[in-house]
mmCIF file of C-alpha atoms and ligand atoms in Angstrom:
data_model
loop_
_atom_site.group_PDB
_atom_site.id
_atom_site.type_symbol
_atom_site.label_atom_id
_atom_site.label_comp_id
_atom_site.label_asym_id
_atom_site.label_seq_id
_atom_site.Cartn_x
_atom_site.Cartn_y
_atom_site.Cartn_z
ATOM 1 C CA UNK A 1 -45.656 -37.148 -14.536
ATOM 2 C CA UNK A 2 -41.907 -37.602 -13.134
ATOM 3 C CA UNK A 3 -40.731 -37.006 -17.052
ATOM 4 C CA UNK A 4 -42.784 -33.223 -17.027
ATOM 5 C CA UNK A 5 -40.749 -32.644 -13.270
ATOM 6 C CA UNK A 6 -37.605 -33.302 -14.828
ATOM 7 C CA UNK A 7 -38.034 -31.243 -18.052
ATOM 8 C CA UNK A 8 -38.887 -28.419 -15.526
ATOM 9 C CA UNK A 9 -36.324 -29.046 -13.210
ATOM 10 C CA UNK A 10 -33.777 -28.689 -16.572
ATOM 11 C CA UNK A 11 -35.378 -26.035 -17.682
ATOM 12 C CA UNK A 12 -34.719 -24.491 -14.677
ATOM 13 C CA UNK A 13 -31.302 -24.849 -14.599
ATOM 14 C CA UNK A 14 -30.368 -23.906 -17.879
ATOM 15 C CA UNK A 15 -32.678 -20.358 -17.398
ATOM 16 C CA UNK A 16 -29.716 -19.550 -14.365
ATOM 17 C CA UNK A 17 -27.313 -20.320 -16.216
ATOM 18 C CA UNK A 18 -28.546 -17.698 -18.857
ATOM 19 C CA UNK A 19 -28.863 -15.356 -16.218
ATOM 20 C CA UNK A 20 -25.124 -16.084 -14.858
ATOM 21 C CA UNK A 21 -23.251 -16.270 -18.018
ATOM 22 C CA UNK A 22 -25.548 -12.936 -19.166
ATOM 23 C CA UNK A 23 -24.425 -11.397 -15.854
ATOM 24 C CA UNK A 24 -21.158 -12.168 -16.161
ATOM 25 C CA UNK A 25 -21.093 -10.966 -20.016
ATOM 26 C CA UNK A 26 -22.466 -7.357 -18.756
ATOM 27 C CA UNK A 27 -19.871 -7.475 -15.881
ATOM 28 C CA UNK A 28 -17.109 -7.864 -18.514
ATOM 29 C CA UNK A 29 -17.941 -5.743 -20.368
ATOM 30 C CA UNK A 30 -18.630 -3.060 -18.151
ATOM 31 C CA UNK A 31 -15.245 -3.665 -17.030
ATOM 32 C CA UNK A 32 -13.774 -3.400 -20.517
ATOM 33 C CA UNK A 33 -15.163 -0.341 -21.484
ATOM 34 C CA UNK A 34 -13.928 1.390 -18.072
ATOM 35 C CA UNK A 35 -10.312 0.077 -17.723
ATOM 36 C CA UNK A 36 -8.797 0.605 -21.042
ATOM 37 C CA UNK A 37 -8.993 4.293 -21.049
ATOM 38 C CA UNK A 38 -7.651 3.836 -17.926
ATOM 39 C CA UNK A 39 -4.864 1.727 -18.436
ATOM 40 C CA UNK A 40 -4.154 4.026 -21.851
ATOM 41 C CA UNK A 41 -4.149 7.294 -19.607
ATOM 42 C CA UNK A 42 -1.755 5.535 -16.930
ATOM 43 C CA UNK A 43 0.634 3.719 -18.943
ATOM 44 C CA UNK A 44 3.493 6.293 -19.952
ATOM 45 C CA UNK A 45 6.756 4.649 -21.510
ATOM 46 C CA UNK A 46 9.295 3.060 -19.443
ATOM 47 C CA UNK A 47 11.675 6.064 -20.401
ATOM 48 C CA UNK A 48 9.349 8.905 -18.481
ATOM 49 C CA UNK A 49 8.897 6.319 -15.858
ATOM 50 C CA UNK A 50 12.547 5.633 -15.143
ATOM 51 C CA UNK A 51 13.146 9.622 -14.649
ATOM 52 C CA UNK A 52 10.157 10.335 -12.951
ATOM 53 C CA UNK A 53 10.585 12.180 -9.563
ATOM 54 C CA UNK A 54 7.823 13.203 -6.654
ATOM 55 C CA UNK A 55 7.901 16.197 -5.261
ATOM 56 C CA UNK A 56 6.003 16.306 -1.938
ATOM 57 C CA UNK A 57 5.398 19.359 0.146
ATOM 58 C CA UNK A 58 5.551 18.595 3.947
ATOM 59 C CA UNK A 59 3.931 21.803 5.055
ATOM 60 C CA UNK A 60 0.312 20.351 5.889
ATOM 61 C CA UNK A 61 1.455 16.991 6.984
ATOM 62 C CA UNK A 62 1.154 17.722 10.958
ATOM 63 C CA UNK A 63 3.002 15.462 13.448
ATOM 64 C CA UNK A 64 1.038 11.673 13.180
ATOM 65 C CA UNK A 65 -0.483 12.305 10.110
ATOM 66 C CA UNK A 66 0.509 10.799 6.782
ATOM 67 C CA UNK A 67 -0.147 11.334 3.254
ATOM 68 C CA UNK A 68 -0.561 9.245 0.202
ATOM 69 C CA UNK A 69 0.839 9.854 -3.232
ATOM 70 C CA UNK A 70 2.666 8.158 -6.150
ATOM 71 C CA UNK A 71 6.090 7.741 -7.090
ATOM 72 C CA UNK A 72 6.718 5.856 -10.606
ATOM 73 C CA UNK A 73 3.316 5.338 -10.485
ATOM 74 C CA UNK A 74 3.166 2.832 -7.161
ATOM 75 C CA UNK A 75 1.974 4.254 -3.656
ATOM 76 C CA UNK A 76 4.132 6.521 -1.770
ATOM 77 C CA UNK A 77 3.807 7.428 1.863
ATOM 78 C CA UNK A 78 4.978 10.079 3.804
ATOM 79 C CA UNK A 79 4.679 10.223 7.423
ATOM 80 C CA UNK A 80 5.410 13.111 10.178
ATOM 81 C CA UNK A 81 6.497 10.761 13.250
ATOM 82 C CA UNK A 82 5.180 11.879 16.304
ATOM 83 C CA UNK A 83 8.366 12.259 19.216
ATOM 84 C CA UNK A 84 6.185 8.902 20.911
ATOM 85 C CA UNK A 85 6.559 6.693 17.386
ATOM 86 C CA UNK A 86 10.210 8.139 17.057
ATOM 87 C CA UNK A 87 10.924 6.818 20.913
ATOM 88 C CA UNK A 88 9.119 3.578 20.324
ATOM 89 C CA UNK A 89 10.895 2.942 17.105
ATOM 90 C CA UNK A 90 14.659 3.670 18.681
ATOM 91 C CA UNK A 91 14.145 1.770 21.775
ATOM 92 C CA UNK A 92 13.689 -1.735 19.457
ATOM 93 C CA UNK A 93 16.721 -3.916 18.965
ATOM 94 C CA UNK A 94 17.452 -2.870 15.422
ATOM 95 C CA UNK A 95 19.766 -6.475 15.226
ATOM 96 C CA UNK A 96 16.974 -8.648 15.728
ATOM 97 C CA UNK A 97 14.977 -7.707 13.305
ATOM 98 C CA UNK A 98 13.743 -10.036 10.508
ATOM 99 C CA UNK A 99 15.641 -7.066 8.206
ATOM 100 C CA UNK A 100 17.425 -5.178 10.514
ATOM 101 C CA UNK A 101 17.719 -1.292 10.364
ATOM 102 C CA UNK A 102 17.447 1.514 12.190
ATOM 103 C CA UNK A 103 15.232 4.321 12.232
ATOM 104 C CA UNK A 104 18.129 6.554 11.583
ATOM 105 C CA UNK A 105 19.050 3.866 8.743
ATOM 106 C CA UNK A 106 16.015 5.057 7.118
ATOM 107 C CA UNK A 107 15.520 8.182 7.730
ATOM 108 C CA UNK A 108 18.116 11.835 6.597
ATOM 109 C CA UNK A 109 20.185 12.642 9.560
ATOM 110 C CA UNK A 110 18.626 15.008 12.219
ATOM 111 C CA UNK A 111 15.047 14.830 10.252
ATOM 112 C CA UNK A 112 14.415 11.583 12.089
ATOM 113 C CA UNK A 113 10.511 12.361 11.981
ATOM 114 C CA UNK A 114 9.853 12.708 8.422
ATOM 115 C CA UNK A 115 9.572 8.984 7.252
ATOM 116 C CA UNK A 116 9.117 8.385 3.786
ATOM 117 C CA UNK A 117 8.445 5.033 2.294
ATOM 118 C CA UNK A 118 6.822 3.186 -0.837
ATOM 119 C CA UNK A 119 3.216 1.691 -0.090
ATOM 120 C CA UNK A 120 3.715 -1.973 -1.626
ATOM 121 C CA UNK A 121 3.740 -4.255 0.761
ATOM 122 C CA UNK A 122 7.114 -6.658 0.358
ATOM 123 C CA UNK A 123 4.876 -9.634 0.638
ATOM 124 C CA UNK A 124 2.587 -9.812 -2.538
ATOM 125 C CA UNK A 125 2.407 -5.886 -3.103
ATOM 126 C CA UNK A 126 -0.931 -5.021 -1.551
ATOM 127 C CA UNK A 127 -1.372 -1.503 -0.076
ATOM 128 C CA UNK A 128 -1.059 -1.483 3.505
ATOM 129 C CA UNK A 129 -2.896 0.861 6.175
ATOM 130 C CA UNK A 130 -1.543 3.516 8.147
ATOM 131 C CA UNK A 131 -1.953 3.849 11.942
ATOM 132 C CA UNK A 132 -5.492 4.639 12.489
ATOM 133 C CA UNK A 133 -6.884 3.968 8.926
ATOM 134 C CA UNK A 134 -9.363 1.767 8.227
ATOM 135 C CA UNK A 135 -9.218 -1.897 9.385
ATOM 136 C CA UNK A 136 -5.548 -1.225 10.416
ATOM 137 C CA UNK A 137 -5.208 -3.887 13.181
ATOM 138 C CA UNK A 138 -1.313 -3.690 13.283
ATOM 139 C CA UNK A 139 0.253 -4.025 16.312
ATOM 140 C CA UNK A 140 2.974 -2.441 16.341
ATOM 141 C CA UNK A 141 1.954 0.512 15.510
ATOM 142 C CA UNK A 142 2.782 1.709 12.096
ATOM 143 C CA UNK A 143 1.286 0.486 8.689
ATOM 144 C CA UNK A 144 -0.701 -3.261 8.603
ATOM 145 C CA UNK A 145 -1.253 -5.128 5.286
ATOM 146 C CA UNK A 146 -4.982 -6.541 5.420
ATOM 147 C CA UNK A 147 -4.028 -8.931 2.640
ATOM 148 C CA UNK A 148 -2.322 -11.587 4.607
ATOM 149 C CA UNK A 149 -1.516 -9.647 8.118
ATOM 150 C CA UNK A 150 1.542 -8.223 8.027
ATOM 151 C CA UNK A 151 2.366 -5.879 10.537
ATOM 152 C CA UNK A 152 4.647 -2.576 10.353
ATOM 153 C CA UNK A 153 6.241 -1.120 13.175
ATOM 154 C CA UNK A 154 6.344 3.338 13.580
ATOM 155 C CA UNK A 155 9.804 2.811 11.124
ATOM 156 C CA UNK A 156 7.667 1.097 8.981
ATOM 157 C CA UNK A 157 10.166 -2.427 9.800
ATOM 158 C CA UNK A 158 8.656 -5.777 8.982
ATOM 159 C CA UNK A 159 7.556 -7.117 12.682
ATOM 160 C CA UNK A 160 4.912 -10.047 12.119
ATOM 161 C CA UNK A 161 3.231 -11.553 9.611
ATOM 162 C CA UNK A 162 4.750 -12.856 5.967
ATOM 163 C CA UNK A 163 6.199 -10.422 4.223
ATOM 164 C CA UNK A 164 9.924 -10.390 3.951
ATOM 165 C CA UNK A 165 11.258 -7.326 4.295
ATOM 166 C CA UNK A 166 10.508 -3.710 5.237
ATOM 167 C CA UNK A 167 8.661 -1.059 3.349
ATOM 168 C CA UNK A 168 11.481 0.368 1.273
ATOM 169 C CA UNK A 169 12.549 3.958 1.291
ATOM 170 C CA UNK A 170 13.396 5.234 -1.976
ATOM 171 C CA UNK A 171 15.904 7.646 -2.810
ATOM 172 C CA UNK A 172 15.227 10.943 -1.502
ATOM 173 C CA UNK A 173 16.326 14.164 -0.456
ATOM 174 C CA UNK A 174 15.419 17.161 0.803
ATOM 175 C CA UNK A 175 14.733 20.503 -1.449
ATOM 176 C CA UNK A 176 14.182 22.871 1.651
ATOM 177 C CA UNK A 177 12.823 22.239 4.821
ATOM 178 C CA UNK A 178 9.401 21.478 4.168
ATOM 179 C CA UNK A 179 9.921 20.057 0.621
ATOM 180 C CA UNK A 180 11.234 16.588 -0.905
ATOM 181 C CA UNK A 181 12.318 15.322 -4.336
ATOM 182 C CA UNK A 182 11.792 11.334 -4.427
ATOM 183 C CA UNK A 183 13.379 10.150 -6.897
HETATM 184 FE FE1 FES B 1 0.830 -7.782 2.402
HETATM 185 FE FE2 FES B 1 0.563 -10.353 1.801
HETATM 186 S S1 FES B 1 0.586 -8.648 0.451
HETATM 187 S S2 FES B 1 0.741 -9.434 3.737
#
């Protein structure tokens, strides 16, 4: 009687683990299938990369609003300061800063309220949140990385949490006043 209970029990056992390793087949493949034409589609050479430049038009990006896009094919934000994030990000000590810059460090002279940055996080390169998206429980703010909790202030400065250094701005410039070229 305990033998026939124990040939069950087994034979229970190995019937999940059909059903895991079969699940786990279709989820592979599935993934397979879906990501290569991806990858294909998204994967230009190095050479088109390197030359690559974003041009962003400002004109529907109202004063706290930010938009998302891609620059060499990484997350780029742009974000219309409002004159409270501007005041907030001025009045900090720029010097104490874990990397210390100023807004105007980071920003083109007299267009203090256009702040344009890449969205990679400098701690493992996750996407962080901009003020009022999502989970975004920054405090400072500006952008928060849910990853690990790192917190960006209205410059988009490094103020808690483990990543090392800002978000960085990437060459820019403007191409008239309500256009950009990144890049
Ligand atoms: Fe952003 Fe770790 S990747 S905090």
């Amino acid at each position: 009687h305990t033998d026939s209970q124990g040939l069950a029990g087994e034979d229970g056992v190995r019937r999940r683990d059909f059903i895991n390793i079969a699940a786990v087949s279709f989820a592979g493949v599935g993934a397979v299938a879906v990501v290569i034409p991806l990858v294909d589609q998204m994967n230009p050479s190095a050479d088109v990369l390197a030359l690559a430049s974003t041009e962003v038009d400002l004109t529907a990006i109202q004063p706290g609003q930010a938009i998302k896009t891609t620059f060499r094919a990484q997350p780029l934000f742009v974000r219309h300061l409002t004159e409270k994030e501007i005041a907030e990000a001025d009045k900090v000590d720029a010097g104490g800063l874990r990397d210390p810059q100023t807004l105007a460090e980071r920003t083109v002279d007299g267009k203090k309220q256009w702040l344009v940055t890449m969205g990679v996080c400098t701690h493992l390169g996750c996407v962080p949140l901009g003020a009022g998206e999502g989970e975004n429980k920054g405090e400072f703010g500006g952008y928060f990385c849910p990853c690990h909790g790192s917190h960006y202030d209205t410059a988009a400065r490094i103020r808690k949490g483990p990543a090392p250094k800002n978000l960085e701005v990437p060459k820019f410039a403007f191409t008239s006043d309500t256009a950009i070229l990144v890049g």
